[in-house]
Amino acid sequence: EAGVAQSPRYKIIEKRQSVAFWCNPISGHATLYWYQQILGQGPKLLIQFQNNGVVDDSQLPKDRFSAERLKGVDSTLKIQPAKLEDSAVYLCASRRGGRSSYEQYFGPGTRLTVT
Amino acid sequence: AQSVTQLGSHVSVSEGALVLLRCNYSSSVPPYLFWYVQYPNQGLQLLLKYTSAATLVKGINGFEAEFKKSETSFHLTKPSAHMSDAAEYFCAVSEFDSGGSNYKLTFGKGTLLTVNP
């Protein structure tokens, strides 16, 4: 089966600009996650979707970050306006869903550099 | 709240030597535990997982980990390191919420493994 797809792979923007990332999860996976991975740290959960509803966005900086998952499939994560500290790799992951499904499958990530 | 501590941000071993990467966790409920590997410019790949079955878990590429409840540890080992094992390794703990719908991973900060020829 095809894995989690993300685009773009790399993005360089200036501070105060806006940027959007796209994620296509594995077909049939109900749960989708966005993580932020700052250099030298482990991934930190930003937001979790179950189908097209938000389950957990407690760590999402809502003044500048937004995310949506229309129709419960693809998802986009947006940053507006970007700050220098937003430089990181943004990882998307998906999971089939249900209590017997433990594994999250990760995409290759989008590396964002804010200058 | 759950948390993960990985001891040693950088571990260096010689090719053929034992690999030991340490992970300690904190969880208010019986945990599920994972080790992921990340190669440069790639996403995370699952190495192995503990989900309350056997305490010694075998994964891909010859890695294994042992769940020790008394020590709240889940250390990753491999008897003989290979050059291709050089990567960053992340330990993670997960739990479902009481409703069973919110399932999330909390990661450690990672350990960079270097393998010297």
mmCIF file of C-alpha atoms in Angstrom:
data_model
loop_
_atom_site.group_PDB
_atom_site.id
_atom_site.type_symbol
_atom_site.label_atom_id
_atom_site.label_comp_id
_atom_site.label_asym_id
_atom_site.label_seq_id
_atom_site.Cartn_x
_atom_site.Cartn_y
_atom_site.Cartn_z
ATOM 1 C CA GLU A 1 0.000 0.000 0.000
ATOM 2 C CA ALA A 2 1.131 3.564 -0.594
ATOM 3 C CA GLY A 3 2.585 5.366 2.393
ATOM 4 C CA VAL A 4 1.804 8.781 3.831
ATOM 5 C CA ALA A 5 2.539 11.480 1.274
ATOM 6 C CA GLN A 6 3.596 15.021 2.133
ATOM 7 C CA SER A 7 4.414 18.066 0.074
ATOM 8 C CA PRO A 8 6.422 20.105 -0.356
ATOM 9 C CA ARG A 9 9.517 18.367 1.018
ATOM 10 C CA TYR A 10 11.367 21.619 1.596
ATOM 11 C CA LYS A 11 10.243 25.219 1.984
ATOM 12 C CA ILE A 12 12.158 28.408 2.703
ATOM 13 C CA ILE A 13 10.226 31.556 3.576
ATOM 14 C CA GLU A 14 10.852 34.877 5.264
ATOM 15 C CA LYS A 15 9.389 35.656 8.659
ATOM 16 C CA ARG A 16 5.873 37.064 8.584
ATOM 17 C CA GLN A 17 5.092 35.186 5.368
ATOM 18 C CA SER A 18 2.521 32.401 5.236
ATOM 19 C CA VAL A 19 3.044 28.765 4.278
ATOM 20 C CA ALA A 20 0.919 25.660 3.855
ATOM 21 C CA PHE A 21 1.763 21.987 4.016
ATOM 22 C CA TRP A 22 -0.235 19.127 2.559
ATOM 23 C CA CYS A 23 -0.645 15.545 3.753
ATOM 24 C CA ASN A 24 -2.331 12.559 2.136
ATOM 25 C CA PRO A 25 -2.656 9.695 4.657
ATOM 26 C CA ILE A 26 -2.761 5.989 3.929
ATOM 27 C CA SER A 27 -6.063 5.043 2.363
ATOM 28 C CA GLY A 28 -8.629 4.044 4.961
ATOM 29 C CA HIS A 29 -6.783 5.526 7.928
ATOM 30 C CA ALA A 30 -9.249 7.414 10.070
ATOM 31 C CA THR A 31 -6.792 9.176 12.358
ATOM 32 C CA LEU A 32 -4.330 11.810 11.169
ATOM 33 C CA TYR A 33 -1.667 13.603 13.175
ATOM 34 C CA TRP A 34 0.551 16.627 12.570
ATOM 35 C CA TYR A 35 3.829 16.829 14.498
ATOM 36 C CA GLN A 36 6.476 19.527 14.759
ATOM 37 C CA GLN A 37 10.059 18.302 15.081
ATOM 38 C CA ILE A 38 12.574 20.979 15.991
ATOM 39 C CA LEU A 39 16.223 20.122 15.366
ATOM 40 C CA GLY A 40 17.601 17.989 18.174
ATOM 41 C CA GLN A 41 14.211 17.172 19.668
ATOM 42 C CA GLY A 42 11.585 14.512 19.356
ATOM 43 C CA PRO A 43 8.357 15.123 17.444
ATOM 44 C CA LYS A 44 5.735 17.131 19.306
ATOM 45 C CA LEU A 45 2.061 16.618 18.527
ATOM 46 C CA LEU A 46 0.346 19.706 17.132
ATOM 47 C CA ILE A 47 -3.070 18.379 16.205
ATOM 48 C CA GLN A 48 -4.965 15.111 15.867
ATOM 49 C CA PHE A 49 -7.958 14.456 13.604
ATOM 50 C CA GLN A 50 -10.408 11.574 13.776
ATOM 51 C CA ASN A 51 -11.992 11.499 10.311
ATOM 52 C CA ASN A 52 -12.703 15.198 9.711
ATOM 53 C CA GLY A 53 -13.077 16.210 13.359
ATOM 54 C CA VAL A 54 -10.426 17.586 15.681
ATOM 55 C CA VAL A 55 -9.688 15.311 18.651
ATOM 56 C CA ASP A 56 -6.772 17.178 20.209
ATOM 57 C CA ASP A 57 -5.321 20.572 19.315
ATOM 58 C CA SER A 58 -4.129 21.549 22.761
ATOM 59 C CA GLN A 59 -0.535 22.072 21.569
ATOM 60 C CA LEU A 60 -1.375 24.000 18.413
ATOM 61 C CA PRO A 61 -0.446 27.725 18.561
ATOM 62 C CA LYS A 62 -3.829 28.835 17.340
ATOM 63 C CA ASP A 63 -2.880 32.469 16.890
ATOM 64 C CA ARG A 64 -0.755 31.517 13.884
ATOM 65 C CA PHE A 65 -1.310 27.837 13.079
ATOM 66 C CA SER A 66 -4.418 26.315 11.560
ATOM 67 C CA ALA A 67 -5.230 22.897 10.177
ATOM 68 C CA GLU A 68 -8.121 21.251 8.445
ATOM 69 C CA ARG A 69 -9.056 17.840 7.159
ATOM 70 C CA LEU A 70 -11.951 18.313 4.799
ATOM 71 C CA LYS A 71 -13.820 15.138 3.836
ATOM 72 C CA GLY A 72 -11.745 13.157 6.320
ATOM 73 C CA VAL A 73 -8.907 12.385 3.914
ATOM 74 C CA ASP A 74 -6.249 14.952 2.960
ATOM 75 C CA SER A 75 -5.133 17.549 5.434
ATOM 76 C CA THR A 76 -3.429 20.924 5.273
ATOM 77 C CA LEU A 77 -1.469 22.721 7.967
ATOM 78 C CA LYS A 78 -0.996 26.464 7.628
ATOM 79 C CA ILE A 79 1.236 28.953 9.394
ATOM 80 C CA GLN A 80 0.408 32.651 9.130
ATOM 81 C CA PRO A 81 2.479 34.642 9.889
ATOM 82 C CA ALA A 82 5.618 32.541 10.305
ATOM 83 C CA LYS A 83 8.213 33.227 12.974
ATOM 84 C CA LEU A 84 11.862 32.233 13.092
ATOM 85 C CA GLU A 85 11.109 29.640 15.793
ATOM 86 C CA ASP A 86 8.757 27.823 13.415
ATOM 87 C CA SER A 87 11.790 26.443 11.573
ATOM 88 C CA ALA A 88 11.357 22.699 11.952
ATOM 89 C CA VAL A 89 10.332 19.514 10.189
ATOM 90 C CA TYR A 90 6.571 19.056 10.044
ATOM 91 C CA LEU A 91 5.591 15.401 10.062
ATOM 92 C CA CYS A 92 2.247 13.947 9.173
ATOM 93 C CA ALA A 93 1.231 10.513 10.430
ATOM 94 C CA SER A 94 -1.846 8.357 10.080
ATOM 95 C CA ARG A 95 -3.356 5.437 11.949
ATOM 96 C CA ARG A 96 -6.107 3.048 11.005
ATOM 97 C CA GLY A 97 -8.142 3.801 14.130
ATOM 98 C CA GLY A 98 -9.706 1.698 16.859
ATOM 99 C CA ARG A 99 -8.205 0.363 20.060
ATOM 100 C CA SER A 100 -6.391 -2.511 18.324
ATOM 101 C CA SER A 101 -4.530 -0.192 15.996
ATOM 102 C CA TYR A 102 -1.350 1.079 17.660
ATOM 103 C CA GLU A 103 1.025 1.924 14.870
ATOM 104 C CA GLN A 104 1.320 5.397 13.426
ATOM 105 C CA TYR A 105 2.739 5.596 9.919
ATOM 106 C CA PHE A 106 4.820 8.665 9.200
ATOM 107 C CA GLY A 107 5.363 10.626 6.030
ATOM 108 C CA PRO A 108 8.800 11.942 5.002
ATOM 109 C CA GLY A 109 8.096 15.378 6.453
ATOM 110 C CA THR A 110 8.362 18.954 5.229
ATOM 111 C CA ARG A 111 11.462 20.845 6.294
ATOM 112 C CA LEU A 112 10.588 24.505 6.869
ATOM 113 C CA THR A 113 13.256 27.176 7.149
ATOM 114 C CA VAL A 114 12.137 30.649 8.218
ATOM 115 C CA THR A 115 14.697 33.397 7.577
ATOM 116 C CA ALA B 1 0.842 12.841 32.137
ATOM 117 C CA GLN B 2 3.102 10.510 30.271
ATOM 118 C CA SER B 3 6.742 11.267 29.511
ATOM 119 C CA VAL B 4 9.853 9.657 28.086
ATOM 120 C CA THR B 5 13.498 10.156 28.987
ATOM 121 C CA GLN B 6 16.229 8.949 26.688
ATOM 122 C CA LEU B 7 19.599 8.849 28.417
ATOM 123 C CA GLY B 8 22.355 10.014 26.129
ATOM 124 C CA SER B 9 21.679 12.253 23.173
ATOM 125 C CA HIS B 10 24.572 10.668 21.274
ATOM 126 C CA VAL B 11 25.909 7.108 21.407
ATOM 127 C CA SER B 12 28.943 5.997 19.436
ATOM 128 C CA VAL B 13 29.867 2.336 18.914
ATOM 129 C CA SER B 14 32.234 0.373 16.755
ATOM 130 C CA GLU B 15 30.930 -1.848 13.986
ATOM 131 C CA GLY B 16 30.196 -5.265 15.467
ATOM 132 C CA ALA B 17 29.823 -3.950 19.012
ATOM 133 C CA LEU B 18 26.731 -4.113 21.195
ATOM 134 C CA VAL B 19 24.220 -1.318 20.793
ATOM 135 C CA LEU B 20 22.354 -0.187 23.925
ATOM 136 C CA LEU B 21 20.016 2.805 23.800
ATOM 137 C CA ARG B 22 18.284 3.677 27.034
ATOM 138 C CA CYS B 23 14.684 4.733 27.548
ATOM 139 C CA ASN B 24 12.733 5.348 30.734
ATOM 140 C CA TYR B 25 9.061 6.257 30.756
ATOM 141 C CA SER B 26 6.431 7.647 33.035
ATOM 142 C CA SER B 27 2.794 6.746 32.583
ATOM 143 C CA SER B 28 -0.260 6.736 34.788
ATOM 144 C CA VAL B 29 -1.693 3.670 33.059
ATOM 145 C CA PRO B 30 -0.127 0.515 31.637
ATOM 146 C CA PRO B 31 1.784 1.897 28.688
ATOM 147 C CA TYR B 32 2.296 0.971 25.116
ATOM 148 C CA LEU B 33 5.920 1.601 24.191
ATOM 149 C CA PHE B 34 7.615 2.069 20.861
ATOM 150 C CA TRP B 35 11.009 2.579 19.292
ATOM 151 C CA TYR B 36 11.186 4.484 16.029
ATOM 152 C CA VAL B 37 14.210 5.071 13.796
ATOM 153 C CA GLN B 38 14.770 8.138 11.638
ATOM 154 C CA TYR B 39 17.311 8.214 8.848
ATOM 155 C CA PRO B 40 18.482 11.599 7.521
ATOM 156 C CA ASN B 41 15.790 13.504 5.649
ATOM 157 C CA GLN B 42 13.254 10.753 6.177
ATOM 158 C CA GLY B 43 10.216 10.199 8.338
ATOM 159 C CA LEU B 44 10.034 7.884 11.322
ATOM 160 C CA GLN B 45 9.934 4.130 10.851
ATOM 161 C CA LEU B 46 8.663 1.773 13.531
ATOM 162 C CA LEU B 47 11.343 -0.603 14.851
ATOM 163 C CA LEU B 48 9.299 -2.446 17.448
ATOM 164 C CA LYS B 49 6.442 -2.067 19.898
ATOM 165 C CA TYR B 50 5.353 -3.349 23.287
ATOM 166 C CA THR B 51 1.598 -3.688 23.762
ATOM 167 C CA SER B 52 1.334 -5.674 27.008
ATOM 168 C CA ALA B 53 2.134 -9.081 25.545
ATOM 169 C CA ALA B 54 5.648 -10.576 25.829
ATOM 170 C CA THR B 55 8.071 -8.327 27.716
ATOM 171 C CA LEU B 56 10.936 -9.087 25.314
ATOM 172 C CA VAL B 57 10.026 -7.637 21.970
ATOM 173 C CA LYS B 58 11.854 -8.340 18.730
ATOM 174 C CA GLY B 59 11.820 -5.836 15.916
ATOM 175 C CA ILE B 60 13.245 -5.274 12.501
ATOM 176 C CA ASN B 61 16.938 -5.195 11.583
ATOM 177 C CA GLY B 62 17.948 -7.372 14.558
ATOM 178 C CA PHE B 63 16.839 -4.939 17.259
ATOM 179 C CA GLU B 64 15.021 -5.960 20.409
ATOM 180 C CA ALA B 65 13.813 -4.285 23.581
ATOM 181 C CA GLU B 66 12.771 -5.483 27.004
ATOM 182 C CA PHE B 67 9.930 -3.970 29.014
ATOM 183 C CA LYS B 68 10.810 -3.802 32.717
ATOM 184 C CA LYS B 69 7.908 -2.485 34.728
ATOM 185 C CA SER B 70 9.847 -2.329 38.012
ATOM 186 C CA GLU B 71 12.457 -0.110 36.384
ATOM 187 C CA THR B 72 10.007 1.748 34.099
ATOM 188 C CA SER B 73 12.454 1.066 31.297
ATOM 189 C CA PHE B 74 12.310 -0.047 27.686
ATOM 190 C CA HIS B 75 15.930 -0.163 26.519
ATOM 191 C CA LEU B 76 16.774 -0.970 22.899
ATOM 192 C CA THR B 77 19.588 -3.396 22.085
ATOM 193 C CA LYS B 78 21.275 -5.007 19.129
ATOM 194 C CA PRO B 79 24.068 -7.559 19.610
ATOM 195 C CA SER B 80 26.222 -6.402 16.712
ATOM 196 C CA ALA B 81 26.121 -2.926 15.187
ATOM 197 C CA HIS B 82 26.208 -2.425 11.444
ATOM 198 C CA MET B 83 27.165 0.728 9.598
ATOM 199 C CA SER B 84 23.621 0.954 8.261
ATOM 200 C CA ASP B 85 22.297 1.307 11.836
ATOM 201 C CA ALA B 86 23.609 4.865 12.036
ATOM 202 C CA ALA B 87 20.501 6.992 12.538
ATOM 203 C CA GLU B 88 18.471 8.759 15.203
ATOM 204 C CA TYR B 89 16.346 6.612 17.489
ATOM 205 C CA PHE B 90 13.258 7.749 19.338
ATOM 206 C CA CYS B 91 11.476 6.063 22.209
ATOM 207 C CA ALA B 92 7.785 6.842 22.586
ATOM 208 C CA VAL B 93 4.983 6.066 25.028
ATOM 209 C CA SER B 94 1.315 6.076 24.196
ATOM 210 C CA GLU B 95 -2.024 5.709 25.851
ATOM 211 C CA PHE B 96 -5.657 5.927 24.968
ATOM 212 C CA ASP B 97 -7.868 8.350 26.796
ATOM 213 C CA SER B 98 -10.708 7.041 28.924
ATOM 214 C CA GLY B 99 -13.097 7.307 26.009
ATOM 215 C CA GLY B 100 -10.839 5.223 23.805
ATOM 216 C CA SER B 101 -10.825 7.655 20.920
ATOM 217 C CA ASN B 102 -7.855 9.889 21.666
ATOM 218 C CA TYR B 103 -4.639 7.975 21.151
ATOM 219 C CA LYS B 104 -1.365 9.859 20.997
ATOM 220 C CA LEU B 105 2.375 9.326 21.236
ATOM 221 C CA THR B 106 4.782 11.210 23.468
ATOM 222 C CA PHE B 107 8.349 11.044 22.191
ATOM 223 C CA GLY B 108 11.699 11.293 23.878
ATOM 224 C CA LYS B 109 14.304 13.717 22.582
ATOM 225 C CA GLY B 110 16.086 11.044 20.597
ATOM 226 C CA THR B 111 19.499 9.383 20.594
ATOM 227 C CA LEU B 112 21.823 9.756 17.648
ATOM 228 C CA LEU B 113 23.676 6.499 17.009
ATOM 229 C CA THR B 114 27.033 6.701 15.270
ATOM 230 C CA VAL B 115 28.727 3.498 14.078
ATOM 231 C CA ASN B 116 32.478 3.659 13.561
ATOM 232 C CA PRO B 117 34.254 1.312 11.148
#
